[in-house]
PDB file of C-alpha atoms in Angstrom:
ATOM      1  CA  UNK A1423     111.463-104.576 -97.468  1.00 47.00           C
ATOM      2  CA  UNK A1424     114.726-103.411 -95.407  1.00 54.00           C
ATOM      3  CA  UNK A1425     114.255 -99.744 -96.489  1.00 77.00           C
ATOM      4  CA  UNK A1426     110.344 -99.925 -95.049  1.00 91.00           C
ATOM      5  CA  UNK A1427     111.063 -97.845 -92.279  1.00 95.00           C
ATOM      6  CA  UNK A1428     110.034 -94.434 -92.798  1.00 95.00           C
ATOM      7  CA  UNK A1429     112.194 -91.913 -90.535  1.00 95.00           C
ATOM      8  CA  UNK A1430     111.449 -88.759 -93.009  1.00 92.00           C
ATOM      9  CA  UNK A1431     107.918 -88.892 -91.387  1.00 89.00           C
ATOM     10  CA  UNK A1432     109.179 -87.577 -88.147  1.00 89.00           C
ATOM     11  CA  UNK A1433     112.281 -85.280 -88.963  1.00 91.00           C
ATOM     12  CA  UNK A1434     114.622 -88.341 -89.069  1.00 95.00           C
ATOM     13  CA  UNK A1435     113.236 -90.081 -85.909  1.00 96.00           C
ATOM     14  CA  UNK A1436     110.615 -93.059 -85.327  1.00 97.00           C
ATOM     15  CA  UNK A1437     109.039 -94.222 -82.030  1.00 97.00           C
ATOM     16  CA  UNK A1438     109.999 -97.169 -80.431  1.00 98.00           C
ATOM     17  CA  UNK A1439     108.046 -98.818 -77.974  1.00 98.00           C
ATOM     18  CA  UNK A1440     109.771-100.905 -75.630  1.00 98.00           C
ATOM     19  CA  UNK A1441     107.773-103.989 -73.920  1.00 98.00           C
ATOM     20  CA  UNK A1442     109.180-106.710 -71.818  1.00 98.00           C
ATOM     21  CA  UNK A1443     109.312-109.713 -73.545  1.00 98.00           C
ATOM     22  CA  UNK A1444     108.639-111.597 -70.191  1.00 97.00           C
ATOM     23  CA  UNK A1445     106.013-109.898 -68.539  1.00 97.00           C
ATOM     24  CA  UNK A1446     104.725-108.547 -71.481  1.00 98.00           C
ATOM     25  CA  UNK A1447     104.780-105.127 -69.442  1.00 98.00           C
ATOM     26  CA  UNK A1448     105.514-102.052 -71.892  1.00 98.00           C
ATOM     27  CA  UNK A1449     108.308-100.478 -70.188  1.00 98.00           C
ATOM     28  CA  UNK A1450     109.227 -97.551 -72.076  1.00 98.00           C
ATOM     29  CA  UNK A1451     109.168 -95.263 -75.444  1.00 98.00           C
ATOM     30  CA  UNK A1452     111.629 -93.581 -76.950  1.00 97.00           C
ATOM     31  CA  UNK A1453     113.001 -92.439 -80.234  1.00 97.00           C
ATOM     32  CA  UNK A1454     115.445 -94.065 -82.730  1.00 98.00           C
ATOM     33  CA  UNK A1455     117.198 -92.403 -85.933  1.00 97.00           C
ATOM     34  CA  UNK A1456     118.805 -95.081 -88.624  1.00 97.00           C
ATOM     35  CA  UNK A1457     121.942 -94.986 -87.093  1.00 97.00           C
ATOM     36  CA  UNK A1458     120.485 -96.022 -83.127  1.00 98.00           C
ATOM     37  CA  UNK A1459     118.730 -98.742 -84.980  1.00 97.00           C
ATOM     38  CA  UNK A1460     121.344-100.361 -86.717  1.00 97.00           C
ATOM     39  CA  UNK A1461     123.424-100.182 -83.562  1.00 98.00           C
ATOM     40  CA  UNK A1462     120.862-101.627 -81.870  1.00 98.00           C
ATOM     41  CA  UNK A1463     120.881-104.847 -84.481  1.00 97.00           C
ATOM     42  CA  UNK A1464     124.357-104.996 -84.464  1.00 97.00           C
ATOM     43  CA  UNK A1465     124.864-104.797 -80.401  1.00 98.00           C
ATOM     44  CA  UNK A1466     122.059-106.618 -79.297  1.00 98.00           C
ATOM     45  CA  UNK A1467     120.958-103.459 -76.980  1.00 98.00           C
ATOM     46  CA  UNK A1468     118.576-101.164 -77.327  1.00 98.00           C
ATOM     47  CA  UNK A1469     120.300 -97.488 -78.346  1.00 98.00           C
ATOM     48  CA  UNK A1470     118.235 -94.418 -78.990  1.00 98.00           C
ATOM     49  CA  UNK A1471     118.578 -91.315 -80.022  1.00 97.00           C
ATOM     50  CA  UNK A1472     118.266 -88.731 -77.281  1.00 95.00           C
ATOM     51  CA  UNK A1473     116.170 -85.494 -78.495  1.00 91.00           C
ATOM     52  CA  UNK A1474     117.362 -83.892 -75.389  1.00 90.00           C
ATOM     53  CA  UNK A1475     120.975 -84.348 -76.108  1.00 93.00           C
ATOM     54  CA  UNK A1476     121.211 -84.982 -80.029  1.00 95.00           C
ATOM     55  CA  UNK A1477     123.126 -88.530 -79.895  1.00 97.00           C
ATOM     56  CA  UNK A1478     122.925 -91.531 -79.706  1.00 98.00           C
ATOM     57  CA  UNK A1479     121.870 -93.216 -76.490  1.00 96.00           C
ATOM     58  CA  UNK A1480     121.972 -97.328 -75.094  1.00 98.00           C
ATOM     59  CA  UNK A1481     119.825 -97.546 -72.710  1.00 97.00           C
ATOM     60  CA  UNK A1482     122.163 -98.899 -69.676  1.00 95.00           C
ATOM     61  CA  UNK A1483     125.330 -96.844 -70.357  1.00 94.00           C
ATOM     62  CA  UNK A1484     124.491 -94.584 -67.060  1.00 90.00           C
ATOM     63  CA  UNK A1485     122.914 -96.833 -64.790  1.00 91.00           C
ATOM     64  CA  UNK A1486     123.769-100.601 -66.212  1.00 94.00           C
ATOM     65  CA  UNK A1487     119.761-100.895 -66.327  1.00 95.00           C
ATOM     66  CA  UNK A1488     120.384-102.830 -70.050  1.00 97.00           C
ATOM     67  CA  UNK A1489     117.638-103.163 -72.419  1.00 98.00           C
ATOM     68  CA  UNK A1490     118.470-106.762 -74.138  1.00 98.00           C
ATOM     69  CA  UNK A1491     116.899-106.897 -78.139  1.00 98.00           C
ATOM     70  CA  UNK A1492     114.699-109.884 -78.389  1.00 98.00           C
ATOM     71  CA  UNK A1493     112.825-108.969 -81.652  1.00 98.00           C
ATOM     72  CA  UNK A1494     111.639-105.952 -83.305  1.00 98.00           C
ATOM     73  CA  UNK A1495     108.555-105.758 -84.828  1.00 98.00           C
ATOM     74  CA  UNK A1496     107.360-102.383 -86.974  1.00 98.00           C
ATOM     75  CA  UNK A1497     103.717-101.189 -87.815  1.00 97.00           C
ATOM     76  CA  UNK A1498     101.864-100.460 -91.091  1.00 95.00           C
ATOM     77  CA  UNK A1499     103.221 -97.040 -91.846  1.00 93.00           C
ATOM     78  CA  UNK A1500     106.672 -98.080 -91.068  1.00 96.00           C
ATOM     79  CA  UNK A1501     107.086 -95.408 -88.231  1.00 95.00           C
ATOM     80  CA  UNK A1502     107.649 -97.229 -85.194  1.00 97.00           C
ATOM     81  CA  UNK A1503     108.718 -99.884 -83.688  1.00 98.00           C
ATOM     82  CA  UNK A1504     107.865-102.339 -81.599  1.00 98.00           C
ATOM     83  CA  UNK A1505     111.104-103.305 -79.326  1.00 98.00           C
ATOM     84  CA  UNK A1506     111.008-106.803 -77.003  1.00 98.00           C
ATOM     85  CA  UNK A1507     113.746-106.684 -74.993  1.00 98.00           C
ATOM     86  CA  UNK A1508     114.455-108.424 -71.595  1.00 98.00           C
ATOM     87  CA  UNK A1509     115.549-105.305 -68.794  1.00 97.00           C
ATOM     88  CA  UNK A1510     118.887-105.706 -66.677  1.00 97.00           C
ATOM     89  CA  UNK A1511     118.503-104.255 -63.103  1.00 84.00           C
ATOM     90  CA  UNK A1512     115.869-103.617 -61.631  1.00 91.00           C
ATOM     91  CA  UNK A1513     113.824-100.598 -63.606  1.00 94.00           C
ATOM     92  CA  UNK A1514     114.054 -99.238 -66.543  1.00 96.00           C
ATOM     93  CA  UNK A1515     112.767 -95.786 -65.463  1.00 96.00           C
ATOM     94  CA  UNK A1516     115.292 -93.266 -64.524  1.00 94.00           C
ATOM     95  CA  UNK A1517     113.121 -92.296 -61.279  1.00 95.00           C
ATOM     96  CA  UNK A1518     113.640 -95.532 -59.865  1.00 96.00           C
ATOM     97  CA  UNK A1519     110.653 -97.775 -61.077  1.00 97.00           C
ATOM     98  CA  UNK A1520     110.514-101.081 -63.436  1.00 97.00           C
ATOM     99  CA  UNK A1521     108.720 -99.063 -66.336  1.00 98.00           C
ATOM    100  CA  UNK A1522     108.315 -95.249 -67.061  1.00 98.00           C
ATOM    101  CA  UNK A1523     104.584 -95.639 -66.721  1.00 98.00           C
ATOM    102  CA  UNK A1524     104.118 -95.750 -63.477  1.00 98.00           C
ATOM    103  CA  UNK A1525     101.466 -92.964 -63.425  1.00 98.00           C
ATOM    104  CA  UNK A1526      97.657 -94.277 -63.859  1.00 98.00           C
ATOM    105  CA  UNK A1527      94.962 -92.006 -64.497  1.00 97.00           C
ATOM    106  CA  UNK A1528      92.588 -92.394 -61.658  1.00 96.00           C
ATOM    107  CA  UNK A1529      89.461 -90.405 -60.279  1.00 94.00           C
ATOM    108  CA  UNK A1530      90.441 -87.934 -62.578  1.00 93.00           C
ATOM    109  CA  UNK A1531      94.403 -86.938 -61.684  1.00 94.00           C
ATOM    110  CA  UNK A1532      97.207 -89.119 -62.597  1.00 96.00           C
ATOM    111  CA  UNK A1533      98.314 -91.239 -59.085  1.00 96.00           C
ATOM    112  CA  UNK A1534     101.672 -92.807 -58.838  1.00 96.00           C
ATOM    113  CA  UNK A1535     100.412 -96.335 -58.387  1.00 97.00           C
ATOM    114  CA  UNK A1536     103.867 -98.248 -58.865  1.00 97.00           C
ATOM    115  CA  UNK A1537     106.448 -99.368 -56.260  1.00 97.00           C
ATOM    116  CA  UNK A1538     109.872 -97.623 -56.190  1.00 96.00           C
ATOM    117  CA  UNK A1539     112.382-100.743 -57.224  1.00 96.00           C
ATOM    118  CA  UNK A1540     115.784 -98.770 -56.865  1.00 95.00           C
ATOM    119  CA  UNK A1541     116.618 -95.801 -55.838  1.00 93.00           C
ATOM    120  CA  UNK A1542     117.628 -93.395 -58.319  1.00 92.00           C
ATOM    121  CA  UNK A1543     120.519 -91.569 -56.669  1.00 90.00           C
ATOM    122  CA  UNK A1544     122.529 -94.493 -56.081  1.00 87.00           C
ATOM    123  CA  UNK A1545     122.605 -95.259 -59.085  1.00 86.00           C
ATOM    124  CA  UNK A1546     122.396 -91.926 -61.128  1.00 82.00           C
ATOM    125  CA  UNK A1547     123.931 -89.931 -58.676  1.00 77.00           C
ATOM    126  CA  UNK A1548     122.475 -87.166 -56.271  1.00 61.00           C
ATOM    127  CA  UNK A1549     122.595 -84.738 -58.915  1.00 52.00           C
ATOM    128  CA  UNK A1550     120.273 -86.361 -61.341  1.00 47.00           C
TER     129      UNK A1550
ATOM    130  CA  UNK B1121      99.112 -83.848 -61.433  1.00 48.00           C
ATOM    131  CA  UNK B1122      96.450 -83.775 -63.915  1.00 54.00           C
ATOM    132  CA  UNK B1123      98.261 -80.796 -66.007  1.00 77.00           C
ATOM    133  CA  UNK B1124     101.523 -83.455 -66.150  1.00 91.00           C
ATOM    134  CA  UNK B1125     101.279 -84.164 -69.740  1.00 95.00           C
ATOM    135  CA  UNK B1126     103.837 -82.466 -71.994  1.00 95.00           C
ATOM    136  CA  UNK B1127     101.577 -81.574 -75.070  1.00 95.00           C
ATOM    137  CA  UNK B1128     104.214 -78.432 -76.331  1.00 93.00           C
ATOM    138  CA  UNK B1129     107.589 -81.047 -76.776  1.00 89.00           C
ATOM    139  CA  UNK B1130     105.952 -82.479 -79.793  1.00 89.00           C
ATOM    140  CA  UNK B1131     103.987 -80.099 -81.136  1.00 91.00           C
ATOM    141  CA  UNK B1132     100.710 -80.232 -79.463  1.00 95.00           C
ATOM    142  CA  UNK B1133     100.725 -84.142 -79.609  1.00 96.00           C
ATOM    143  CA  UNK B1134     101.833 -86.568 -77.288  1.00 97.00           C
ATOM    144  CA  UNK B1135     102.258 -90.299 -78.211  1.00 97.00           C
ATOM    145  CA  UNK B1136      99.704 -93.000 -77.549  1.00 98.00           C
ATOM    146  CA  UNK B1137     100.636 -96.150 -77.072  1.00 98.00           C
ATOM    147  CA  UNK B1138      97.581 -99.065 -77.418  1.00 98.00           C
ATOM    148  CA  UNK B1139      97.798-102.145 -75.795  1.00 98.00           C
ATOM    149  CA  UNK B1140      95.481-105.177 -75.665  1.00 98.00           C
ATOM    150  CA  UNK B1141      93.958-105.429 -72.023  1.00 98.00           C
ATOM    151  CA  UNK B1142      93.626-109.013 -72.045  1.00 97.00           C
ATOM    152  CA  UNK B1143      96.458-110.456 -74.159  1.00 97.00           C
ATOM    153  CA  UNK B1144      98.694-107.972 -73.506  1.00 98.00           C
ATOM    154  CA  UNK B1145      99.932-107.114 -77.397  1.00 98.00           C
ATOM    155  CA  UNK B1146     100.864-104.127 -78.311  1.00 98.00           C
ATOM    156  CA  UNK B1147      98.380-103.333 -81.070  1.00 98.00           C
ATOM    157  CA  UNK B1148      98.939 -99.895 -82.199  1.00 98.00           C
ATOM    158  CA  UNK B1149     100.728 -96.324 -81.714  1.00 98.00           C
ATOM    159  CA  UNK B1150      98.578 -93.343 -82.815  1.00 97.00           C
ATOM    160  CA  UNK B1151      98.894 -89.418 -81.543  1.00 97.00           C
ATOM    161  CA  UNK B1152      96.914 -87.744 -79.008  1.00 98.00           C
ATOM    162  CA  UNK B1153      96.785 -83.795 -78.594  1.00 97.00           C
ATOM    163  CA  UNK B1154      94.348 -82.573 -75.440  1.00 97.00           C
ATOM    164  CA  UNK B1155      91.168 -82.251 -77.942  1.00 97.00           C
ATOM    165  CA  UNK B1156      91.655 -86.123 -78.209  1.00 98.00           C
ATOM    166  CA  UNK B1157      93.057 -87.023 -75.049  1.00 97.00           C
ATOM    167  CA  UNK B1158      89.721 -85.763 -73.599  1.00 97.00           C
ATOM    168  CA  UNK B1159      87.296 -87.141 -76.106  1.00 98.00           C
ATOM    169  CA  UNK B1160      88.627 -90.433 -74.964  1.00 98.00           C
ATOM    170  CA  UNK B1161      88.534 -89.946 -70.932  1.00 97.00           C
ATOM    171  CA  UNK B1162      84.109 -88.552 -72.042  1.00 97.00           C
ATOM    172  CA  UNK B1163      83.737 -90.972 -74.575  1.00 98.00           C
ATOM    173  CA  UNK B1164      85.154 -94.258 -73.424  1.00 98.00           C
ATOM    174  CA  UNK B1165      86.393 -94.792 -77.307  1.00 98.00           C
ATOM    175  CA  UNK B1166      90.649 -93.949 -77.703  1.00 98.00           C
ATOM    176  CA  UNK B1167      90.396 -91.171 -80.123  1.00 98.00           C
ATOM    177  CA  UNK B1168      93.425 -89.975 -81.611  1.00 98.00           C
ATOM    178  CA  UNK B1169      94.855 -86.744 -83.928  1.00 97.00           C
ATOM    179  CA  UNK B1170      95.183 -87.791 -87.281  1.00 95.00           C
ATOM    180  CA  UNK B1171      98.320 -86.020 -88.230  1.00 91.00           C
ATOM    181  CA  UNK B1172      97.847 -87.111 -91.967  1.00 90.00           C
ATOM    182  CA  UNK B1173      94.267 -85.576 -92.001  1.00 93.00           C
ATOM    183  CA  UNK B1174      94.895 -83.058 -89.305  1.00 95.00           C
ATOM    184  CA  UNK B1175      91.717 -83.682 -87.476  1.00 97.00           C
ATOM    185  CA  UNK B1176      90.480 -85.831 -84.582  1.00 98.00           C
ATOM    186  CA  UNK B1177      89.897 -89.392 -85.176  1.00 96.00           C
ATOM    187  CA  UNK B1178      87.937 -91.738 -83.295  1.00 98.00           C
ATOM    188  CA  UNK B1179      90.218 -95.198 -83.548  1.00 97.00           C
ATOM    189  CA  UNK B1180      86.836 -97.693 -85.712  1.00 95.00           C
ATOM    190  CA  UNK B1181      84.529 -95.158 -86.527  1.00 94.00           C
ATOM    191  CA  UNK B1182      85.175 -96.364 -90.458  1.00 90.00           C
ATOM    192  CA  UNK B1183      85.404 -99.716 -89.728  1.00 91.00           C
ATOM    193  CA  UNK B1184      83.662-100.363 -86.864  1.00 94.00           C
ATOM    194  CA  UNK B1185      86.848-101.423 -85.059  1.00 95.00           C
ATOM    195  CA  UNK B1186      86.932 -99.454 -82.008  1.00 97.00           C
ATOM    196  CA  UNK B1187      89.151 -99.588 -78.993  1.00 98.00           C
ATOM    197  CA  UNK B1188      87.075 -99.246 -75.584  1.00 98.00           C
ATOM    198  CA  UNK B1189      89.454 -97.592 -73.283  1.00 98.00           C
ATOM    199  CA  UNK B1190      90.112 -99.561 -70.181  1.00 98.00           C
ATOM    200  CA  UNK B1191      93.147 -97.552 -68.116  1.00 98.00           C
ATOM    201  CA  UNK B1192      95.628 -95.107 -68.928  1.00 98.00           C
ATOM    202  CA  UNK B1193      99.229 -94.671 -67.911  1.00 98.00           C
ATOM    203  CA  UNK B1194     101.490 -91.705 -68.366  1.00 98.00           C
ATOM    204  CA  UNK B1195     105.508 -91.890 -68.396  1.00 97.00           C
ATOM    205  CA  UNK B1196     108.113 -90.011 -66.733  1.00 96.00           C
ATOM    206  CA  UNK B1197     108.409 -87.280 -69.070  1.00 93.00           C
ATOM    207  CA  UNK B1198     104.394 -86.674 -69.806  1.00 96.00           C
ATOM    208  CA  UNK B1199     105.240 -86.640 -73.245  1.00 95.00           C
ATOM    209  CA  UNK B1200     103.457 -90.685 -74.162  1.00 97.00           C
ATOM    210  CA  UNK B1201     100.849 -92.570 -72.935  1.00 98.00           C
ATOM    211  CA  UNK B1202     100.453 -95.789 -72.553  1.00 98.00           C
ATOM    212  CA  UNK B1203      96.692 -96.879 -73.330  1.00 98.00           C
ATOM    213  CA  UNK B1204      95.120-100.028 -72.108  1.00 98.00           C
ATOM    214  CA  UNK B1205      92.150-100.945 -74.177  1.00 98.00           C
ATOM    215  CA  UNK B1206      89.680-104.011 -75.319  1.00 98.00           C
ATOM    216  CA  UNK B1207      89.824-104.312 -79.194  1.00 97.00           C
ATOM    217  CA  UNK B1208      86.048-104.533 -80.683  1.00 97.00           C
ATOM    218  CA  UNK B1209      86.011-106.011 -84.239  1.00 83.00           C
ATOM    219  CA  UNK B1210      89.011-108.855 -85.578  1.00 91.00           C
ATOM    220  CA  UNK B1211      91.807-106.363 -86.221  1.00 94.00           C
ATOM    221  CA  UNK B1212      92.809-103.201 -85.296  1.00 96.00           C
ATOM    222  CA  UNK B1213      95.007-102.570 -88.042  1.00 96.00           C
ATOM    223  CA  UNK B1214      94.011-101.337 -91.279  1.00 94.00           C
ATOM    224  CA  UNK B1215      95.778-103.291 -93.425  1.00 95.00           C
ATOM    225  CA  UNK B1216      93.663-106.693 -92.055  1.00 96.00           C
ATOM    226  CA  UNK B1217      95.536-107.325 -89.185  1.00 97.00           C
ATOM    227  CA  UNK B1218      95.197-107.854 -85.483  1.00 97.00           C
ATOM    228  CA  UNK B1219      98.134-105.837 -84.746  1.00 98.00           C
ATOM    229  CA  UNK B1220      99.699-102.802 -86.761  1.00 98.00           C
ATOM    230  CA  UNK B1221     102.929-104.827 -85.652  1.00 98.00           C
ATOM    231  CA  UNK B1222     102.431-107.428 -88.314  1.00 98.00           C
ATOM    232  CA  UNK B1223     106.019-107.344 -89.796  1.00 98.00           C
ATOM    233  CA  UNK B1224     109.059-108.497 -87.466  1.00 98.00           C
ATOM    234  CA  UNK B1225     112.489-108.383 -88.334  1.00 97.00           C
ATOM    235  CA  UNK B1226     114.173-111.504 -89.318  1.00 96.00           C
ATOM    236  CA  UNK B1227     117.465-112.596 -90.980  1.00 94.00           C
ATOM    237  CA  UNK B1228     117.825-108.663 -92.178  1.00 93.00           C
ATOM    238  CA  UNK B1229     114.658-107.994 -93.455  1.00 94.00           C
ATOM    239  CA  UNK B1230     111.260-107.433 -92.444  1.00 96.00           C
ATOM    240  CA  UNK B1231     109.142-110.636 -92.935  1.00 96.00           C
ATOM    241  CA  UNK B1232     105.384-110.270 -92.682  1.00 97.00           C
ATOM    242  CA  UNK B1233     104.691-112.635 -89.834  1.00 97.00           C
ATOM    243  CA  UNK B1234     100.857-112.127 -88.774  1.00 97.00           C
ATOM    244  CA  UNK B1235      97.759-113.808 -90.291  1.00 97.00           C
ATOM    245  CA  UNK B1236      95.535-111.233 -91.881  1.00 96.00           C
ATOM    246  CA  UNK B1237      92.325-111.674 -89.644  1.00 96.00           C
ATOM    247  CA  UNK B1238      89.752-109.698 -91.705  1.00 95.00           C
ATOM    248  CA  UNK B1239      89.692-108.388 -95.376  1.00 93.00           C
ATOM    249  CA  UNK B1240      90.378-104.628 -95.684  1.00 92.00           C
ATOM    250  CA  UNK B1241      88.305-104.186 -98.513  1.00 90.00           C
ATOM    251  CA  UNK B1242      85.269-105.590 -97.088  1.00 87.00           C
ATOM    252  CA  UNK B1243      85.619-103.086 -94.506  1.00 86.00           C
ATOM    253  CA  UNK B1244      87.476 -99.457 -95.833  1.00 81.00           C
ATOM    254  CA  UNK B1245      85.783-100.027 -99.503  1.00 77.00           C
ATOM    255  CA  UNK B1246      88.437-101.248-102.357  1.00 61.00           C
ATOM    256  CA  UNK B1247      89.666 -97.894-102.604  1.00 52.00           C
ATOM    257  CA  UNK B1248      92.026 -97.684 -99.324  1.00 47.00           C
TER     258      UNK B1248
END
């Protein structure tokens, strides 16, 4: 029942979805290999695996913007994973808003219907 | 804006996130690639890509169990979507269950945690 996780499925990787365990608001996805999840279990935050950069990422390390593991749930095929964390700061989105869906599809075109809750380059830096 | 989503990082497919409009769980993750994405902004049904049968896939039309799309939310890379949408039918989950999420993690194993709600049998046909 440990070993249910399947990350063969997706070249080593499974999705994790991310959702606030106050608000209930999904905040986030991203992508964990066995070792992110284990260091997620044994820190208590949420670490990914960056496809971007090839290693290992906790959410927070940059910007402080923590993701806190409340419980992890996973689905039938054993692919992903359902994260509740509780955020620290402000957003969890590196463009400055509380969760990386901040885009709603609208009158057909995507509209940016969330308010900006930090801003970005004082946090990330200008470069960013 | 309406060409933001990222279908070529993952191979055609982006990541679909389903969440329960009114209580807010997090019921399923499937894949979308445009063929789908589409078919659910005509439809009004969340369709998905089967990767495992490499064809489109309207989310209950085996069981019934459809998922009438109610808002849609991109993230900050293009590359997932978050899906809002009102379950029809007891579970969305094959297996019987509300929620593919039906196993959590606790004391270092996953523990099956969720009522089943319906009988998969009665439903797929004994053979699934």
């Amino acid at each position: 029942m440990s070993e249910l996780l399947d990350f063969d499925k997706q070249g080593g990787l499974i999705t994790a979805v991310v959702q606030d365990t106050n608000t209930r608001r999904v905040l986030m996805v991203g992508y964990m290999n066995r070792e992110a999840f284990d260091k997620t279990l044994s820190s208590g935050y949420v670490t990914f695996f960056s496809r971007s950069r090839q290693k290992l990422w906790t959410k927070g390390e940059s910007s402080g913007h923590y993701l806190v593991l409340k419980s992890m749930a996973t689905d039938c095929d054993g692919d992903a994973l359902l994260v509740e964390a509780e955020p620290i700061g402000p957003g969890v989105c590196h463009k400055g808003f509380e969760s990386c869906f901040y885009r709603t599809w609208q009158d057909g075109q995507w509209k940016e219907t969330d308010p900006k809750v930090y801003e970005p380059d004082s946090v990330y830096g200008a470069k960013q």
